[in-house]
Short mmCIF file of C-alpha atoms in Angstrom, two decimals:
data_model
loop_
_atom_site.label_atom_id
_atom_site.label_comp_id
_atom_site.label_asym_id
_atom_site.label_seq_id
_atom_site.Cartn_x
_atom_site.Cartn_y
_atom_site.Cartn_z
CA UNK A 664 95.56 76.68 104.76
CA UNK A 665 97.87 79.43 102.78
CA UNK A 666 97.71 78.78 98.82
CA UNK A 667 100.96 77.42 97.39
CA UNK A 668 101.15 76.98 93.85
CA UNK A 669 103.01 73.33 93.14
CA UNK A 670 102.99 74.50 89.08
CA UNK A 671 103.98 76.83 87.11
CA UNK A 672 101.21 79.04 85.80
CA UNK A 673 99.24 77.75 83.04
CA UNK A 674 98.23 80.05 80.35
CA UNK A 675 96.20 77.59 78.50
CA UNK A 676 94.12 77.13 81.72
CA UNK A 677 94.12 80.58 82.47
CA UNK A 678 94.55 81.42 86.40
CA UNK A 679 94.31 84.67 88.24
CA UNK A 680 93.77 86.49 91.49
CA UNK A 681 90.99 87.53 92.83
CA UNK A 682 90.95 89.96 95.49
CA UNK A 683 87.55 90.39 97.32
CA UNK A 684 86.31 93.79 98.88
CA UNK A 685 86.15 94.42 102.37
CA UNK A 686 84.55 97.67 104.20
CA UNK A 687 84.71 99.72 100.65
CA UNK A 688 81.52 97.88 99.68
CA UNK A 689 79.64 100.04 102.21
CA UNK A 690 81.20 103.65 100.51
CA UNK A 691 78.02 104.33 98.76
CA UNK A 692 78.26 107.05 96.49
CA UNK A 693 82.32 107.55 97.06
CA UNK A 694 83.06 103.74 96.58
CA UNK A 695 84.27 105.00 92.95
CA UNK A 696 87.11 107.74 94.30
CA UNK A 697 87.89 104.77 96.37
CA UNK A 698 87.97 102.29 93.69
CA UNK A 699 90.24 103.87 91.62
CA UNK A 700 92.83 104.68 94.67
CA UNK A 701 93.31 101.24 95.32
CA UNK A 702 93.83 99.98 91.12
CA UNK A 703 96.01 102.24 90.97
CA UNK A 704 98.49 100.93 94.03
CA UNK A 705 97.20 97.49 92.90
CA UNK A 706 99.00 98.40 89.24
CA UNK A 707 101.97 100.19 91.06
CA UNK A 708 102.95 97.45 92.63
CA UNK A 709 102.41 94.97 90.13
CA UNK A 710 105.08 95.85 88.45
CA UNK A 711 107.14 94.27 90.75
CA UNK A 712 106.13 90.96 90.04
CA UNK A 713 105.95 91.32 85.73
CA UNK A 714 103.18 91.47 82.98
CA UNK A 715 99.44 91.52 85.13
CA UNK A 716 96.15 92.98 84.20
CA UNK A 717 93.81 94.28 86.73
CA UNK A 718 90.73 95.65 86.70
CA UNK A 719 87.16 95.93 88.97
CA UNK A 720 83.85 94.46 88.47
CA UNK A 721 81.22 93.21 90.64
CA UNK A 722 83.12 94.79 94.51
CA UNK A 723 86.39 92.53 92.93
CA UNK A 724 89.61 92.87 91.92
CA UNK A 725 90.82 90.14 89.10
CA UNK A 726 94.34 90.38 88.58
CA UNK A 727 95.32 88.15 85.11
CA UNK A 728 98.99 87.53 84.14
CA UNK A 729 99.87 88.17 80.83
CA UNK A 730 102.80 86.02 80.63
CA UNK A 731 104.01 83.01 81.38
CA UNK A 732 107.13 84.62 83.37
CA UNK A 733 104.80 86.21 86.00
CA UNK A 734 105.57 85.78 89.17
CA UNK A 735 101.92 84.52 90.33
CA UNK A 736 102.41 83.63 93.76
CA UNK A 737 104.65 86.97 94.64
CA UNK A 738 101.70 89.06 93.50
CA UNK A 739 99.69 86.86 95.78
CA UNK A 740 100.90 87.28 98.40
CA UNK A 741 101.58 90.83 98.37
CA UNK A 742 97.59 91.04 97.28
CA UNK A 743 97.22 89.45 101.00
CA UNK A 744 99.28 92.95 102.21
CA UNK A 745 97.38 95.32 100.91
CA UNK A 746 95.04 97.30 102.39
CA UNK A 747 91.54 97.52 101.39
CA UNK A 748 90.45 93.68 100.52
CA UNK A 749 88.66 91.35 103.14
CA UNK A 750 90.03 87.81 101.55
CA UNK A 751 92.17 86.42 98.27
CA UNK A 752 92.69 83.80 96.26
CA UNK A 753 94.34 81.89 93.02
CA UNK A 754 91.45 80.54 90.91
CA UNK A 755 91.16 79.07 87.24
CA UNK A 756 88.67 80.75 84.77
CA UNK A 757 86.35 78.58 82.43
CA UNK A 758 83.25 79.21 80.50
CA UNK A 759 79.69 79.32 81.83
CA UNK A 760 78.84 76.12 81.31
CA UNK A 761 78.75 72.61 82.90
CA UNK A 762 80.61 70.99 80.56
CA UNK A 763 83.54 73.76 81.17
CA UNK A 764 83.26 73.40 84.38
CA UNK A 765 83.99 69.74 84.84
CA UNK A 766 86.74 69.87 82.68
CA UNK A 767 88.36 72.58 84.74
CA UNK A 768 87.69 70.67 87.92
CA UNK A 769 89.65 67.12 86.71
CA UNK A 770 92.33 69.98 85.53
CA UNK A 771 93.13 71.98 88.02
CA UNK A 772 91.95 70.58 91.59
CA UNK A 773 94.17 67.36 91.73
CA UNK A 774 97.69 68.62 91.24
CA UNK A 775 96.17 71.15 94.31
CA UNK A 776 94.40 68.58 96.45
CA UNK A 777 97.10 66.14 97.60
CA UNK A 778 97.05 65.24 101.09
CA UNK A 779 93.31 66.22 101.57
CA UNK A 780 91.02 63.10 102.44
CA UNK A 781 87.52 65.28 102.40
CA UNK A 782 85.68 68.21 101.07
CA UNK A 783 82.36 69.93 100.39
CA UNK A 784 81.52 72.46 97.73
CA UNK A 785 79.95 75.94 97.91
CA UNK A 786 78.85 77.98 95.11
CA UNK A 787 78.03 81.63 94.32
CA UNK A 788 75.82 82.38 91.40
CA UNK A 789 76.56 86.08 91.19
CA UNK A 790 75.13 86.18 87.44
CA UNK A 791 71.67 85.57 87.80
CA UNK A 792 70.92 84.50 84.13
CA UNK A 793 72.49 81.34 84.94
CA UNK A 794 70.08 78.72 84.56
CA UNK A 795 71.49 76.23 87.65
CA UNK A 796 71.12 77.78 90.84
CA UNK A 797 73.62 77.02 93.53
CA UNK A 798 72.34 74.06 95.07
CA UNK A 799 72.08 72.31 91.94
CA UNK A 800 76.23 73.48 90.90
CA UNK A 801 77.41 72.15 94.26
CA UNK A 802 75.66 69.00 93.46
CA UNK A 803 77.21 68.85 90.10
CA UNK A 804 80.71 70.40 90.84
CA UNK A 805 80.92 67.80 93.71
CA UNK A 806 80.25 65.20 91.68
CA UNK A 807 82.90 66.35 89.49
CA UNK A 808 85.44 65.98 92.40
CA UNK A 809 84.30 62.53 92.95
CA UNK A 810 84.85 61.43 89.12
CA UNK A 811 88.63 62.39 88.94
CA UNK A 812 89.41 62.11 92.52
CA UNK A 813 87.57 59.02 94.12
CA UNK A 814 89.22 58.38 97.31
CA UNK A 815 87.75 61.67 98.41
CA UNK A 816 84.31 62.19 100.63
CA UNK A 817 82.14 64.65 101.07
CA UNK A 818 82.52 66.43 104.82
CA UNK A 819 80.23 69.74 105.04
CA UNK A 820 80.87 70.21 108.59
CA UNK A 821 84.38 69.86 108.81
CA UNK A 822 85.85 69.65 105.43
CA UNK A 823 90.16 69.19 104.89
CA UNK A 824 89.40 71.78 101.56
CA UNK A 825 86.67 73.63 100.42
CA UNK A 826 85.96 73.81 97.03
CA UNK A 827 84.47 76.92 95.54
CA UNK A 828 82.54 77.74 92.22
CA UNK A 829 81.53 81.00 91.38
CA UNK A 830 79.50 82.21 88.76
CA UNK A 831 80.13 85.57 87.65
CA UNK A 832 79.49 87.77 84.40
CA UNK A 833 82.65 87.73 82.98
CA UNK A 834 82.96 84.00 83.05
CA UNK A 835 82.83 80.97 86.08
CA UNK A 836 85.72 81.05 88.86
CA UNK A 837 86.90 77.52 90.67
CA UNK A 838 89.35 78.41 94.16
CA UNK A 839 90.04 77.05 97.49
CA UNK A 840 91.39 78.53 100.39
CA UNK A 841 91.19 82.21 100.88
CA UNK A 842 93.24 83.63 102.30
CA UNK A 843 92.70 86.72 104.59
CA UNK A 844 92.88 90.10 103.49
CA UNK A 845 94.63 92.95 104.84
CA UNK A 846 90.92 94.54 105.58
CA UNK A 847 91.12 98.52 105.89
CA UNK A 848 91.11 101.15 103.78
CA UNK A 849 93.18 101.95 100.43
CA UNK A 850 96.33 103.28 101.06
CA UNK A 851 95.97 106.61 100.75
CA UNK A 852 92.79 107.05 100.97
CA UNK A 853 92.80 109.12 104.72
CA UNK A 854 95.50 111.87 103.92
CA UNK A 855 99.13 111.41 105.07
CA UNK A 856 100.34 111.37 108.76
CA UNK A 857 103.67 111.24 110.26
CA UNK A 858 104.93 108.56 112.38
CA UNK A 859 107.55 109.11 115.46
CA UNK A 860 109.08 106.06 114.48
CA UNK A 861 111.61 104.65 117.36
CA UNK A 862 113.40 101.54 117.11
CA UNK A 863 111.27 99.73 119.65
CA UNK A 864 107.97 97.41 119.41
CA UNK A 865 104.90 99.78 119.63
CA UNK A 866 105.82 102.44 116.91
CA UNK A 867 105.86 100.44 114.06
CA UNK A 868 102.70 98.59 115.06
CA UNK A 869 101.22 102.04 115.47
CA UNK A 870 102.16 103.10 111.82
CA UNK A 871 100.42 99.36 110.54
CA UNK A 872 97.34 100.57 112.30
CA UNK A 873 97.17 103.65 110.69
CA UNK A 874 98.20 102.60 107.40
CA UNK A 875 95.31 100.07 107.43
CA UNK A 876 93.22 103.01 107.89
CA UNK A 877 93.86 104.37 105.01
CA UNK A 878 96.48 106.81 105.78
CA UNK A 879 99.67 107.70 103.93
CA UNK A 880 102.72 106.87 106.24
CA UNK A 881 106.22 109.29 106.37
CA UNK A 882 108.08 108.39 109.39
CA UNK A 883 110.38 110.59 111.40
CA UNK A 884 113.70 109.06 114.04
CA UNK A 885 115.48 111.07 115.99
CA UNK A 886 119.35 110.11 116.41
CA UNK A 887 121.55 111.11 119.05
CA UNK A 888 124.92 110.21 117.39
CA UNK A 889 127.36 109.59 119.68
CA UNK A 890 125.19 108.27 122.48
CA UNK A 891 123.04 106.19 119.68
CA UNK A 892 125.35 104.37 116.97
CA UNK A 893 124.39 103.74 113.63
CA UNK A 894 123.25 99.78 113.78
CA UNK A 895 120.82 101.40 115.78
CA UNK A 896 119.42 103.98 112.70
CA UNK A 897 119.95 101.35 110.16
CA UNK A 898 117.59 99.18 112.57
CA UNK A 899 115.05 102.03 111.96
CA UNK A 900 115.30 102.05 108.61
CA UNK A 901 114.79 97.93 108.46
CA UNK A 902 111.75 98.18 110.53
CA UNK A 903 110.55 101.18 107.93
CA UNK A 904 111.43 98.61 105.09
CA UNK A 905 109.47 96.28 106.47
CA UNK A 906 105.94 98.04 106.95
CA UNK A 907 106.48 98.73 102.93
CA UNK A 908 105.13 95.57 102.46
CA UNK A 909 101.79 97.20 103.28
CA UNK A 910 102.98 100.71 102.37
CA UNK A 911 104.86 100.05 99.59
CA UNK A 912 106.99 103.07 100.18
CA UNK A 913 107.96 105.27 102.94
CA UNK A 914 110.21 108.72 103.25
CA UNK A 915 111.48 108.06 106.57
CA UNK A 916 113.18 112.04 107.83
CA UNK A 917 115.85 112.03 110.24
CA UNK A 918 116.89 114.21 112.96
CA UNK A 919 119.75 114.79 115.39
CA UNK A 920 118.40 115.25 119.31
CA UNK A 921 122.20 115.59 120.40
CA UNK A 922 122.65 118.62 121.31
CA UNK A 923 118.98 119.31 122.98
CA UNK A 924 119.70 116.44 125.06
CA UNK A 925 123.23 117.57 126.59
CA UNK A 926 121.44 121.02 127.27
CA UNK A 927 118.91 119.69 129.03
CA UNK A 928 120.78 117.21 131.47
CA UNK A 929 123.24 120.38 131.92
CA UNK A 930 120.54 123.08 132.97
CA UNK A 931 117.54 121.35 133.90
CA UNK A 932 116.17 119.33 137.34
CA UNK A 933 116.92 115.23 136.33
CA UNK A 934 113.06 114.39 136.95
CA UNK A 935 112.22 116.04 134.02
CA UNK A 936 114.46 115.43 131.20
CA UNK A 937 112.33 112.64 129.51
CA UNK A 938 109.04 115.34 129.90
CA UNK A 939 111.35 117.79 128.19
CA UNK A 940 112.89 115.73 125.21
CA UNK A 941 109.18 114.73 124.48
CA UNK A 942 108.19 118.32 124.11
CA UNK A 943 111.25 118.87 122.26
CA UNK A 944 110.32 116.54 119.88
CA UNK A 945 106.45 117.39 119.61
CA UNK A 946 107.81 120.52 118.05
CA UNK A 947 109.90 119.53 115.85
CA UNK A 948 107.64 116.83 114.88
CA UNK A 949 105.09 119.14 113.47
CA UNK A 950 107.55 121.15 112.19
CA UNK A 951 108.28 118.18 110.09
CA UNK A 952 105.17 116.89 109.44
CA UNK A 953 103.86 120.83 107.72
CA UNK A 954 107.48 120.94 105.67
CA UNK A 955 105.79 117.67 104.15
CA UNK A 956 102.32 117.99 103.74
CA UNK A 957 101.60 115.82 106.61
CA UNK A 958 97.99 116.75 108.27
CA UNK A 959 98.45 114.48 112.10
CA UNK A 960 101.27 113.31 113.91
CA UNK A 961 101.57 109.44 115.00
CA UNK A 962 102.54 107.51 118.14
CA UNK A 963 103.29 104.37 119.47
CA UNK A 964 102.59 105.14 123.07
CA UNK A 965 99.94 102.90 125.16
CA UNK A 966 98.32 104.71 128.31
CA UNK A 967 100.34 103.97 131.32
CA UNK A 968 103.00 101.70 129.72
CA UNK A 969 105.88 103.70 131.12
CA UNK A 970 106.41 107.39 133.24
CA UNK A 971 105.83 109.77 130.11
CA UNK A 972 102.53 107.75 128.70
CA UNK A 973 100.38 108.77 131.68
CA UNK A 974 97.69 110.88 131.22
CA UNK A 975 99.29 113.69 132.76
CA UNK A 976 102.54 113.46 130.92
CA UNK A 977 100.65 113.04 127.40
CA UNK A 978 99.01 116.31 128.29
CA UNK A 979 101.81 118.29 129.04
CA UNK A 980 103.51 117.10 125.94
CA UNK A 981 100.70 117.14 123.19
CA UNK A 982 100.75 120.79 124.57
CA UNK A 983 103.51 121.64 122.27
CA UNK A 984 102.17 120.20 118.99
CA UNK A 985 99.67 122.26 116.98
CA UNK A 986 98.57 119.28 114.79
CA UNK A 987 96.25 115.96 115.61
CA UNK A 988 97.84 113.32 117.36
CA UNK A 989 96.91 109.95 116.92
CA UNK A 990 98.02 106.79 119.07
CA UNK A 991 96.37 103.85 118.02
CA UNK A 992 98.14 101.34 120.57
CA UNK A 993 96.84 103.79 123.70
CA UNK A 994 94.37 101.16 124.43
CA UNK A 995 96.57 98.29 123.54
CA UNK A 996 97.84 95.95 126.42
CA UNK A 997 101.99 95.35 126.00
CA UNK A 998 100.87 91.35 124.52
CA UNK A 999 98.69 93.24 121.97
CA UNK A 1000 101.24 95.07 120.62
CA UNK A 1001 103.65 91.89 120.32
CA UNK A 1002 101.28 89.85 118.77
CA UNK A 1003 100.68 92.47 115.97
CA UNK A 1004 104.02 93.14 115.56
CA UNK A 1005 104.56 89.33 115.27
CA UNK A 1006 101.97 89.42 112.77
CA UNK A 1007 103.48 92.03 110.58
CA UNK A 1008 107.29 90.55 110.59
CA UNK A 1009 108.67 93.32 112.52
CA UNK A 1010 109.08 91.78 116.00
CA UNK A 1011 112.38 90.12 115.85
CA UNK A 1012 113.92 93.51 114.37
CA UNK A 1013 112.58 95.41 117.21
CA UNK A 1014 114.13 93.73 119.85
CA UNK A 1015 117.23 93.85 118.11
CA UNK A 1016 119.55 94.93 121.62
CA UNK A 1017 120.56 98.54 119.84
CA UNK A 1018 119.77 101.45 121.69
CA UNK A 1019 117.68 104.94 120.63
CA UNK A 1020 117.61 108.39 121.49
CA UNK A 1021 115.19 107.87 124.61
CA UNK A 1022 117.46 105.83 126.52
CA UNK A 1023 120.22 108.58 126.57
CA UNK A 1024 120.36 110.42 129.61
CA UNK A 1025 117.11 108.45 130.79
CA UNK A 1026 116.35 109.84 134.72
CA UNK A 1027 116.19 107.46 137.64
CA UNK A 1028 112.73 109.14 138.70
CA UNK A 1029 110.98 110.35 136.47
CA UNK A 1030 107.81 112.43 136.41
CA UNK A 1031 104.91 110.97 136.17
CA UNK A 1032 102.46 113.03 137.33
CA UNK A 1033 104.13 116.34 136.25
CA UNK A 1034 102.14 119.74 136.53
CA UNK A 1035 102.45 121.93 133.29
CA UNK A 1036 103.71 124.95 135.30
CA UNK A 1037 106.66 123.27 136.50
CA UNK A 1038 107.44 121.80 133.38
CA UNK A 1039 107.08 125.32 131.82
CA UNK A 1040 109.71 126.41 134.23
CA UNK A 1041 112.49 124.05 133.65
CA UNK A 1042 111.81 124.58 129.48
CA UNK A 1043 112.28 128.27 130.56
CA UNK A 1044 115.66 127.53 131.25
CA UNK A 1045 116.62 126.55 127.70
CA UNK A 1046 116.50 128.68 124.39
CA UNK A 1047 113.89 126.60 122.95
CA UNK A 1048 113.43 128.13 119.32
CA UNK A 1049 117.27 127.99 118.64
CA UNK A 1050 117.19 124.63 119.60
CA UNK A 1051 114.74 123.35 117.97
CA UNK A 1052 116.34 125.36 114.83
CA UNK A 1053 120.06 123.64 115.34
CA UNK A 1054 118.30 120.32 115.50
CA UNK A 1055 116.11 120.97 112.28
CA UNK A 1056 119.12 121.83 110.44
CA UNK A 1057 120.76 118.75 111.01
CA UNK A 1058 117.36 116.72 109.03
CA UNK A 1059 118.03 114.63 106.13
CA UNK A 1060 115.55 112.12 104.50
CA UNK A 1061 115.81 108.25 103.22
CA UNK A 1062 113.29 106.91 100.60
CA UNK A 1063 112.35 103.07 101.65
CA UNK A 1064 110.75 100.73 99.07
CA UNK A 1065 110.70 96.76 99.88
CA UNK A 1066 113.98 96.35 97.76
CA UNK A 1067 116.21 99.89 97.92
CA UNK A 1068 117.07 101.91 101.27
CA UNK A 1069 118.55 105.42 98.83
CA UNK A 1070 119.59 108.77 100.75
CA UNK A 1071 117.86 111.83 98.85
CA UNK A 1072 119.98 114.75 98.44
CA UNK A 1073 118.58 117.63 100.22
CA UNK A 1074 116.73 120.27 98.59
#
């Protein structure tokens, strides 16, 4: 059950977020590089959402407002979007004793319990210089329940709430209902890719997947203005938006296919003018993705979905790029991929009727079992490099934050 706060924060009572550790606990030695990635995003993007302190003890993150003005539950839920933490949650902060403890229960849990007919208690003594141990705090903390809220019952196999207590250094922490994590890796934390970021479904689920990894995502779309319009760029650049709710920013680099397109349906055989845009765009790609520091290109594409995401098409087209390709969806059935992009918001924006630059000139039989040679031969029949050049020229670059879509003037 999501966390909704029904008050406004209390600074007398003192509540913050804590944001648990997933997969960095096991980092050994580098958990500290690691560490300080992520509090530094964490602080980055807290300034979004006013006054908070954060810091790291004990494989947690405790982010404390220092205001009343905070906007607790925004920083919340963003916490829930970012990459690196296995659960989160609101909790009130008392002293290490009983006595605190019981008057932060009658406090804080009614306003925050209405509706819920039973409960159990678990407890955490992380601070083992705590004289209860966690039996005997469940016992007393449910009893505590019981005294200001008496219509309850105890249910420790299938409790409406759980009710949490946990005992830490820096003072004892009373939540309920986690929420999930993001999981992953810091952002940032596995170099900086570039995604080939279409309008459709699988791209921008591909660039999620990545990002949870770790990885720093630019994004490149390739226009072909007349044939595409521009509801169908500013779509792009909505799905883009979106994913900075995990990223928190994105430089998304645009390019013009136009005039590689026309000269392939004008010189080259029909079955091959997807096989050839693809390789087109493979190049230019990594072009792109060395111009910004980018070490791997990134694709949507899932093995066999359509004629140029067979095996043999992939091959002849990852022939052209000279950097790492990943595709995290290749595995990925077509319902996969919808119910992740359902997940991360950017469904309904996807299949937004607008078209892109792969439905221009799209051949009524394609290859799909193409043989390298041949494709050679009808590439052979364009001037590639000056191409590739015209279309480079024409790139331009949009910085995306969750609140501003700005053009940046190019260098």
């Amino acid at each position: 059950m999501p966390y909704f706060r029904t008050a406004p924060y209390e600074a007398d009572m003192k509540e913050i977020i804590l944001c648990k550790y997933g997969e960095l606990v096991l980092k050994g030695a580098n958990k500290p590089h690691f560490e300080a990635m992520l509090l530094r995003r964490i602080r980055a993007r807290a300034e979004r959402y006013g006054d908070f302190a954060v810091r790291s003890m004990q494989s947690t993150v405790y982010i404390e407002p220092q205001s009343e003005d905070c906007d607790f539950q925004g920083m919340l839920d963003s916490m829930t979007k970012m990459f690196g933490f296995a659960g989160v949650t609101a909790a009130a902060v008392c002293g290490k004793t009983m006595e605190e403890l019981r008057a932060c229960v009658h406090e804080y849990l009614p306003r925050r319990m209405t509706g819920v007919r039973t409960f159990k208690v678990e407890a955490k003594r992380a601070d083992k210089s705590f004289p209860l141990g966690s039996p005997e705090i469940c016992a007393a903390a449910g009893g505590y329940v019981l005294e200001c809220m008496p219509n309850l019952r105890v249910d420790v196999k299938n409790p409406d709430r759980t009710v949490r207590v946990e005992i830490r250094e820096a003072g004892a922490y009373l939540h309920f209902d986690q929420l999930r994590g993001a999981g992953g890796m810091p952002p940032g934390s596995s170099g900086r890719g570039l995604l080939l970021l279409s309008g459709g479904i699988d791209s921008p689920v591909a660039g999620y997947r990545m990002a949870r990894r770790g990885m720093e995502i630019d994004a490149l779309h390739f226009e072909s203005f007349p044939y595409t319009s521009e509801r169908a760029r500013d779509k792009v650049f909505s799905l883009a938006q979106l994913l900075t709710a995990y990223t928190d920013r994105m430089y998304v680099h645009v390019l013009s296919l136009t005039r590689i397109q026309e000269e392939i349906k004008k010189n080259c055989a029909e079955e091959y003018f997807t096989l050839l845009l693809r390789r087109f765009m493979m190049v230019l790609a990594a072009r792109m993705a060395k111009a910004h520091v980018c070490g791997a290109l990134v694709t949507g594409e899932s093995l066999g979905q359509v004629a140029s995401q067979t095996l043999e098409a992939i091959r002849v087209t990852d022939a052209m790029a000279d950097l790492p390709v990943f595709r995290p969806c290749i595995g990925m059935d077509k319902e996969e991929i919808v119910q992740t992009a359902r997940k991360i918001g950017t469904y309904d924006t996807s299949v937004l009727p607008y078209e892109d630059c792969c439905t221009v000139f799209t051949p009524r039989h394609p290859k799909t079992r193409p043989e390298a040679e041949k494709v050679a031969a009808e590439a052979a029949k364009l001037d590639f490099d000056a191409l590739c050049d015209e279309a480079f020229a024409t790139a331009y670059t949009v910085r995306i934050d969750p609140n501003t879509i700005e053009k940046l003037e190019k260098q």
